[in-house]
Amino acid sequence: MNNAAVAWLMVVASAVSPAAPHVVVQSSIRQVVRLLRDPELSRPANAEKRRTEIHRVAASLFDFPEMARRALARHWDGSPARERAEFIRLFTGRLEQSYVGKLQAYAGDQIVYQGESIDQAAAAVRAKIVTAGRGEIPVEYRLSRVGARWAVYDVLIGGVSLVSSYRSEFNRVIEAESFASLLQRLRQPEAPAVATPGTLGRTPAHASRPTPPPGNEIREFRLAEGSGREMHVAVAYTYAGDHGPADVFLHAGALLGEELASRVPGTNFPGEPVSSGSGSVTLTITKTRVDDTGTFTSRTLRACLVSLRTRSVFLCRNFPLVHEWD
């Protein structure tokens, strides 16, 4: 076979074989980190240029329409096409801000890639963030084939799904109000520099006049629904932001003696991310068998605010279990 034929085959192969999932993820993260560290782009006069460049990289990494569909879940099919299109646009902006914020939070830490798995049109890229004196945080990028490329449709940090976190918040707004209300909240500019799940629609009217942050508090633990092996509870909280701008989670579980019937963050401890300010999240607690009959004997539930970066619990509150859950 002559050199021209070999060269042609290489071109054809590159056209039909997308870059491997781990290459897509690593390349995109390197590009965004480089943009964030560029001193010239950090100047206020170049803010729009930096946003444009970051959007270009993020658009090549993420499948934003698919992430939007998953975040709306069962509400997607019943929404008009025009409103879905606006939701994708607004949600894309929200996701980009959240993604950049998380990369900024870990900019000084080391990211170690641990491998990938591919199952036909789905893939996962596993990594860990090695923090200085704060342990390791597992990260998993989930991808699917979109045309001739691999694209991310979800990111799990410490076992917590980014899309699921938004889904919980969006569902709460739609169920309590409407899809139109959700769009209205997404149209509002974010008060914090980084938009993350849990901040939806809480931009104060007097944002130009900052007030001192409130103290940390877990105010209410209310049963939303319970049956079978699962109990859904709504937990109201206030987080002052004193443990960092990101990666603080609200967790809940059954209190058995002095132990939570769950695990520490980073080891699949159930919870939802929170942001500075006040809000409410809905958590699912799974029934824990503590005797031979399978009876749930604990009469106390506990909610905790946990820092994922330091793996420390900095606030807990116990609540009596008033729901008969057998």
Short mmCIF file of C-alpha atoms in Angstrom, two decimals:
data_model
loop_
_atom_site.label_atom_id
_atom_site.label_comp_id
_atom_site.label_asym_id
_atom_site.label_seq_id
_atom_site.Cartn_x
_atom_site.Cartn_y
_atom_site.Cartn_z
CA MET A 1 0.00 0.00 0.00
CA ASN A 2 1.49 3.36 -0.99
CA ASN A 3 1.91 6.35 1.33
CA ALA A 4 -1.02 8.23 -0.21
CA ALA A 5 -3.40 5.35 0.52
CA VAL A 6 -2.16 5.07 4.11
CA ALA A 7 -2.63 8.79 4.63
CA TRP A 8 -6.17 8.60 3.21
CA LEU A 9 -7.08 5.73 5.54
CA MET A 10 -5.78 7.71 8.52
CA VAL A 11 -7.96 10.68 7.55
CA VAL A 12 -11.03 8.47 7.17
CA ALA A 13 -10.37 6.73 10.50
CA SER A 14 -10.02 10.04 12.32
CA ALA A 15 -13.28 11.25 10.78
CA VAL A 16 -15.33 8.28 11.95
CA SER A 17 -13.60 7.59 15.29
CA PRO A 18 -14.22 10.29 17.91
CA ALA A 19 -11.60 11.11 20.52
CA ALA A 20 -11.73 8.73 23.48
CA PRO A 21 -13.95 9.89 26.39
CA HIS A 22 -11.01 10.48 28.74
CA VAL A 23 -9.26 12.56 26.08
CA VAL A 24 -12.38 14.72 25.63
CA VAL A 25 -12.69 15.34 29.38
CA GLN A 26 -8.99 15.97 30.06
CA SER A 27 -8.56 18.28 27.09
CA SER A 28 -11.61 20.39 27.98
CA ILE A 29 -10.62 20.75 31.64
CA ARG A 30 -7.08 21.78 30.69
CA GLN A 31 -8.45 24.42 28.31
CA VAL A 32 -10.84 25.92 30.88
CA VAL A 33 -8.20 25.95 33.63
CA ARG A 34 -5.79 27.67 31.23
CA LEU A 35 -8.43 30.32 30.46
CA LEU A 36 -9.13 30.85 34.16
CA ARG A 37 -5.42 31.27 34.94
CA ASP A 38 -4.69 33.60 32.01
CA PRO A 39 -3.83 36.97 33.65
CA GLU A 40 -4.74 38.88 30.49
CA LEU A 41 -8.22 37.34 30.34
CA SER A 42 -8.69 38.02 34.07
CA ARG A 43 -8.76 41.77 33.41
CA PRO A 44 -12.30 43.27 33.64
CA ALA A 45 -11.99 44.59 30.09
CA ASN A 46 -11.60 41.02 28.81
CA ALA A 47 -14.40 39.45 30.85
CA GLU A 48 -16.67 38.99 27.83
CA LYS A 49 -13.86 37.43 25.79
CA ARG A 50 -13.14 34.96 28.58
CA ARG A 51 -16.83 34.05 28.88
CA THR A 52 -17.00 33.46 25.12
CA GLU A 53 -13.93 31.20 25.17
CA ILE A 54 -15.20 29.21 28.15
CA HIS A 55 -18.60 28.78 26.48
CA ARG A 56 -16.87 27.45 23.35
CA VAL A 57 -15.00 24.81 25.37
CA ALA A 58 -18.02 23.90 27.50
CA ALA A 59 -20.21 23.50 24.41
CA SER A 60 -17.75 20.97 23.01
CA LEU A 61 -17.69 19.00 26.28
CA PHE A 62 -21.31 18.96 27.45
CA ASP A 63 -24.54 17.82 25.81
CA PHE A 64 -26.57 20.71 27.21
CA PRO A 65 -29.92 19.73 25.59
CA GLU A 66 -29.67 16.23 27.08
CA MET A 67 -28.73 17.60 30.51
CA ALA A 68 -31.72 19.94 30.33
CA ARG A 69 -34.04 17.06 29.43
CA ARG A 70 -32.75 14.96 32.32
CA ALA A 71 -33.03 17.87 34.75
CA LEU A 72 -36.71 18.39 33.87
CA ALA A 73 -37.38 14.62 33.85
CA ARG A 74 -41.14 13.94 33.61
CA HIS A 75 -41.91 17.64 33.10
CA TRP A 76 -40.03 17.68 29.78
CA ASP A 77 -42.59 15.97 27.55
CA GLY A 78 -45.49 18.08 28.79
CA SER A 79 -43.74 21.41 28.15
CA PRO A 80 -44.26 23.38 24.91
CA ALA A 81 -41.34 23.26 22.46
CA ARG A 82 -40.83 27.03 22.66
CA GLU A 83 -40.54 26.95 26.46
CA ARG A 84 -38.23 23.94 26.30
CA ALA A 85 -35.93 25.86 23.96
CA GLU A 86 -35.80 28.80 26.36
CA PHE A 87 -35.18 26.44 29.28
CA ILE A 88 -32.22 24.86 27.46
CA ARG A 89 -30.72 28.31 26.84
CA LEU A 90 -31.18 29.48 30.44
CA PHE A 91 -30.10 26.17 31.96
CA THR A 92 -26.97 26.12 29.78
CA GLY A 93 -25.89 29.44 31.27
CA ARG A 94 -26.58 28.15 34.78
CA LEU A 95 -24.57 24.98 34.17
CA GLU A 96 -21.63 26.85 32.68
CA GLN A 97 -21.41 29.09 35.74
CA SER A 98 -21.60 26.10 38.08
CA TYR A 99 -18.94 24.19 36.11
CA VAL A 100 -16.54 27.13 36.06
CA GLY A 101 -17.14 27.76 39.75
CA LYS A 102 -16.20 24.21 40.66
CA LEU A 103 -13.04 24.35 38.55
CA GLN A 104 -12.11 27.61 40.27
CA ALA A 105 -12.68 26.02 43.68
CA TYR A 106 -10.22 23.22 42.86
CA ALA A 107 -7.81 25.25 40.73
CA GLY A 108 -4.93 24.69 43.14
CA ASP A 109 -5.56 20.97 43.58
CA GLN A 110 -4.39 17.99 41.56
CA ILE A 111 -6.77 16.04 39.32
CA VAL A 112 -5.79 12.40 38.89
CA TYR A 113 -7.54 10.44 36.13
CA GLN A 114 -8.20 6.83 37.09
CA GLY A 115 -9.59 5.36 33.90
CA GLU A 116 -12.64 5.06 31.73
CA SER A 117 -15.26 2.46 30.89
CA ILE A 118 -17.14 2.26 27.59
CA ASP A 119 -20.32 0.32 26.94
CA GLN A 120 -21.36 0.88 23.32
CA ALA A 121 -22.84 4.41 23.26
CA ALA A 122 -22.23 5.20 26.95
CA ALA A 123 -19.03 5.89 28.86
CA ALA A 124 -17.73 7.01 32.24
CA VAL A 125 -14.46 8.77 33.04
CA ARG A 126 -13.31 8.41 36.65
CA ALA A 127 -11.00 10.81 38.41
CA LYS A 128 -10.20 12.11 41.86
CA ILE A 129 -9.29 15.54 43.17
CA VAL A 130 -6.32 15.33 45.53
CA THR A 131 -6.61 18.26 47.91
CA ALA A 132 -3.87 19.58 50.17
CA GLY A 133 -4.58 18.11 53.59
CA ARG A 134 -8.28 17.61 52.87
CA GLY A 135 -8.32 14.13 51.41
CA GLU A 136 -9.46 12.93 48.01
CA ILE A 137 -12.76 13.70 46.28
CA PRO A 138 -14.05 11.21 43.67
CA VAL A 139 -15.36 12.65 40.40
CA GLU A 140 -17.12 10.81 37.60
CA TYR A 141 -18.00 12.20 34.18
CA ARG A 142 -20.78 10.34 32.38
CA LEU A 143 -20.84 10.59 28.60
CA SER A 144 -22.84 9.39 25.62
CA ARG A 145 -22.27 9.40 21.87
CA VAL A 146 -23.73 12.46 20.17
CA GLY A 147 -23.21 12.11 16.46
CA ALA A 148 -19.47 11.68 15.94
CA ARG A 149 -18.37 12.86 19.38
CA TRP A 150 -18.52 11.94 23.05
CA ALA A 151 -20.35 14.47 25.23
CA VAL A 152 -20.90 14.72 28.99
CA TYR A 153 -24.50 14.48 30.24
CA ASP A 154 -23.80 14.39 34.00
CA VAL A 155 -21.01 14.93 36.53
CA LEU A 156 -20.87 13.23 39.94
CA ILE A 157 -18.74 14.89 42.64
CA GLY A 158 -18.39 12.88 45.80
CA GLY A 159 -21.14 10.59 44.52
CA VAL A 160 -23.61 13.48 44.13
CA SER A 161 -25.09 14.00 40.66
CA LEU A 162 -25.09 17.56 39.34
CA VAL A 163 -28.14 16.90 37.16
CA SER A 164 -30.04 15.18 39.99
CA SER A 165 -29.37 18.16 42.25
CA TYR A 166 -30.90 20.52 39.73
CA ARG A 167 -33.75 18.08 39.06
CA SER A 168 -34.70 18.09 42.75
CA GLU A 169 -34.77 21.88 42.84
CA PHE A 170 -36.60 22.32 39.53
CA ASN A 171 -39.22 19.74 40.46
CA ARG A 172 -39.86 21.53 43.75
CA VAL A 173 -40.50 24.83 41.94
CA ILE A 174 -42.70 23.28 39.23
CA GLU A 175 -44.78 21.27 41.70
CA ALA A 176 -45.28 24.23 44.05
CA GLU A 177 -45.80 26.81 41.30
CA SER A 178 -45.43 26.12 37.56
CA PHE A 179 -42.97 25.63 34.73
CA ALA A 180 -43.50 29.28 33.80
CA SER A 181 -42.39 30.25 37.32
CA LEU A 182 -39.25 28.17 36.91
CA LEU A 183 -38.40 29.99 33.68
CA GLN A 184 -39.02 33.32 35.38
CA ARG A 185 -36.61 32.41 38.18
CA LEU A 186 -33.97 31.25 35.72
CA ARG A 187 -34.23 34.58 33.89
CA GLN A 188 -33.21 36.40 37.07
CA PRO A 189 -29.51 37.23 37.35
CA GLU A 190 -27.65 35.34 40.04
CA ALA A 191 -26.50 37.27 43.11
CA PRO A 192 -23.52 34.99 43.85
CA ALA A 193 -20.55 34.94 41.48
CA VAL A 194 -21.03 31.21 41.03
CA ALA A 195 -24.46 29.72 40.31
CA THR A 196 -24.99 26.32 41.89
CA PRO A 197 -27.98 24.16 42.75
CA GLY A 198 -29.85 25.58 45.71
CA THR A 199 -29.61 29.27 44.73
CA LEU A 200 -32.55 29.36 42.33
CA GLY A 201 -34.51 32.59 42.41
CA ARG A 202 -33.05 33.94 45.63
CA THR A 203 -31.48 37.10 44.25
CA PRO A 204 -32.41 39.83 46.74
CA ALA A 205 -34.05 42.99 45.47
CA HIS A 206 -31.39 45.03 47.32
CA ALA A 207 -28.42 43.10 45.89
CA SER A 208 -26.46 46.33 45.51
CA ARG A 209 -26.56 46.79 49.30
CA PRO A 210 -24.90 43.69 50.81
CA THR A 211 -25.85 42.57 54.30
CA PRO A 212 -23.87 40.43 56.74
CA PRO A 213 -24.35 36.69 56.15
CA PRO A 214 -26.69 34.89 58.56
CA GLY A 215 -25.47 32.11 60.83
CA ASN A 216 -25.64 28.45 59.90
CA GLU A 217 -28.97 26.88 60.81
CA ILE A 218 -31.12 23.85 60.05
CA ARG A 219 -34.58 25.23 60.68
CA GLU A 220 -37.15 22.65 59.64
CA PHE A 221 -37.35 18.95 58.87
CA ARG A 222 -40.72 18.20 57.27
CA LEU A 223 -42.05 14.88 55.94
CA ALA A 224 -42.89 15.27 52.26
CA GLU A 225 -43.83 11.67 51.52
CA GLY A 226 -43.13 8.22 52.89
CA SER A 227 -43.91 4.69 51.86
CA GLY A 228 -42.23 1.33 51.43
CA ARG A 229 -38.47 1.56 51.85
CA GLU A 230 -38.14 5.30 51.25
CA MET A 231 -39.03 8.48 53.09
CA HIS A 232 -38.83 11.90 51.41
CA VAL A 233 -38.19 14.85 53.70
CA ALA A 234 -37.93 18.59 53.04
CA VAL A 235 -35.16 20.29 55.03
CA ALA A 236 -34.96 24.08 55.36
CA TYR A 237 -31.51 25.54 56.01
CA THR A 238 -29.38 28.68 56.18
CA TYR A 239 -25.71 28.46 55.19
CA ALA A 240 -23.47 31.44 55.95
CA GLY A 241 -20.80 30.51 53.42
CA ASP A 242 -18.06 30.28 56.05
CA HIS A 243 -16.92 26.85 54.85
CA GLY A 244 -16.29 27.90 51.26
CA PRO A 245 -18.40 28.92 48.24
CA ALA A 246 -18.99 25.39 46.97
CA ASP A 247 -19.14 21.72 47.92
CA VAL A 248 -21.11 22.01 51.14
CA PHE A 249 -23.87 19.41 51.35
CA LEU A 250 -26.97 18.89 53.45
CA HIS A 251 -27.32 15.25 54.51
CA ALA A 252 -29.95 13.36 56.44
CA GLY A 253 -30.39 9.88 57.84
CA ALA A 254 -31.81 7.79 60.66
CA LEU A 255 -30.12 8.19 64.02
CA LEU A 256 -29.32 4.79 65.49
CA GLY A 257 -27.76 5.35 68.89
CA GLU A 258 -25.20 8.03 68.15
CA GLU A 259 -24.54 6.99 64.57
CA LEU A 260 -26.19 8.07 61.34
CA ALA A 261 -27.44 5.15 59.26
CA SER A 262 -25.47 6.58 56.35
CA ARG A 263 -21.87 7.26 55.46
CA VAL A 264 -19.46 10.16 55.15
CA PRO A 265 -19.49 12.27 51.94
CA GLY A 266 -17.24 10.88 49.28
CA THR A 267 -18.53 7.36 50.06
CA ASN A 268 -22.06 7.71 48.63
CA PHE A 269 -23.50 9.45 51.69
CA PRO A 270 -26.89 10.71 50.43
CA GLY A 271 -27.32 14.46 50.30
CA GLU A 272 -27.83 17.57 48.21
CA PRO A 273 -25.43 20.50 47.60
CA VAL A 274 -26.32 23.87 49.12
CA SER A 275 -25.16 27.43 48.51
CA SER A 276 -24.80 30.49 50.70
CA GLY A 277 -28.13 31.84 51.91
CA SER A 278 -31.42 30.23 52.85
CA GLY A 279 -33.27 27.49 51.02
CA SER A 280 -34.85 24.07 51.17
CA VAL A 281 -33.92 20.70 49.68
CA THR A 282 -35.79 17.41 49.46
CA LEU A 283 -33.84 14.34 50.58
CA THR A 284 -34.62 10.64 50.34
CA ILE A 285 -33.90 8.43 53.36
CA THR A 286 -33.88 4.69 52.81
CA LYS A 287 -35.32 2.36 55.44
CA THR A 288 -32.59 0.69 57.51
CA ARG A 289 -33.17 -2.78 58.91
CA VAL A 290 -31.95 -2.99 62.47
CA ASP A 291 -33.50 -6.24 63.69
CA ASP A 292 -34.64 -9.61 62.35
CA THR A 293 -38.17 -8.39 61.62
CA GLY A 294 -36.97 -5.49 59.48
CA THR A 295 -38.68 -2.95 61.74
CA PHE A 296 -37.34 0.59 61.57
CA THR A 297 -36.76 1.12 65.30
CA SER A 298 -35.12 4.54 65.29
CA ARG A 299 -37.49 7.34 66.31
CA THR A 300 -35.03 10.12 65.47
CA LEU A 301 -33.77 11.58 62.21
CA ARG A 302 -30.72 13.81 61.92
CA ALA A 303 -29.85 16.47 59.34
CA CYS A 304 -26.27 17.74 58.98
CA LEU A 305 -24.36 20.35 57.01
CA VAL A 306 -21.13 18.77 55.78
CA SER A 307 -18.06 20.19 54.06
CA LEU A 308 -17.05 17.84 51.29
CA ARG A 309 -13.60 19.37 50.94
CA THR A 310 -12.67 18.85 54.61
CA ARG A 311 -15.01 15.87 55.15
CA SER A 312 -16.17 17.48 58.36
CA VAL A 313 -19.65 17.89 59.86
CA PHE A 314 -20.06 21.44 61.14
CA LEU A 315 -23.75 21.50 62.07
CA CYS A 316 -26.34 18.84 62.96
CA ARG A 317 -29.86 18.88 64.31
CA ASN A 318 -32.05 15.97 65.44
CA PHE A 319 -35.76 15.68 64.68
CA PRO A 320 -38.33 13.23 66.09
CA LEU A 321 -39.75 10.70 63.63
CA VAL A 322 -43.49 11.23 63.72
CA HIS A 323 -44.24 9.09 60.66
CA GLU A 324 -44.98 5.41 61.32
CA TRP A 325 -42.53 3.69 59.03
CA ASP A 326 -42.57 -0.08 59.44
#
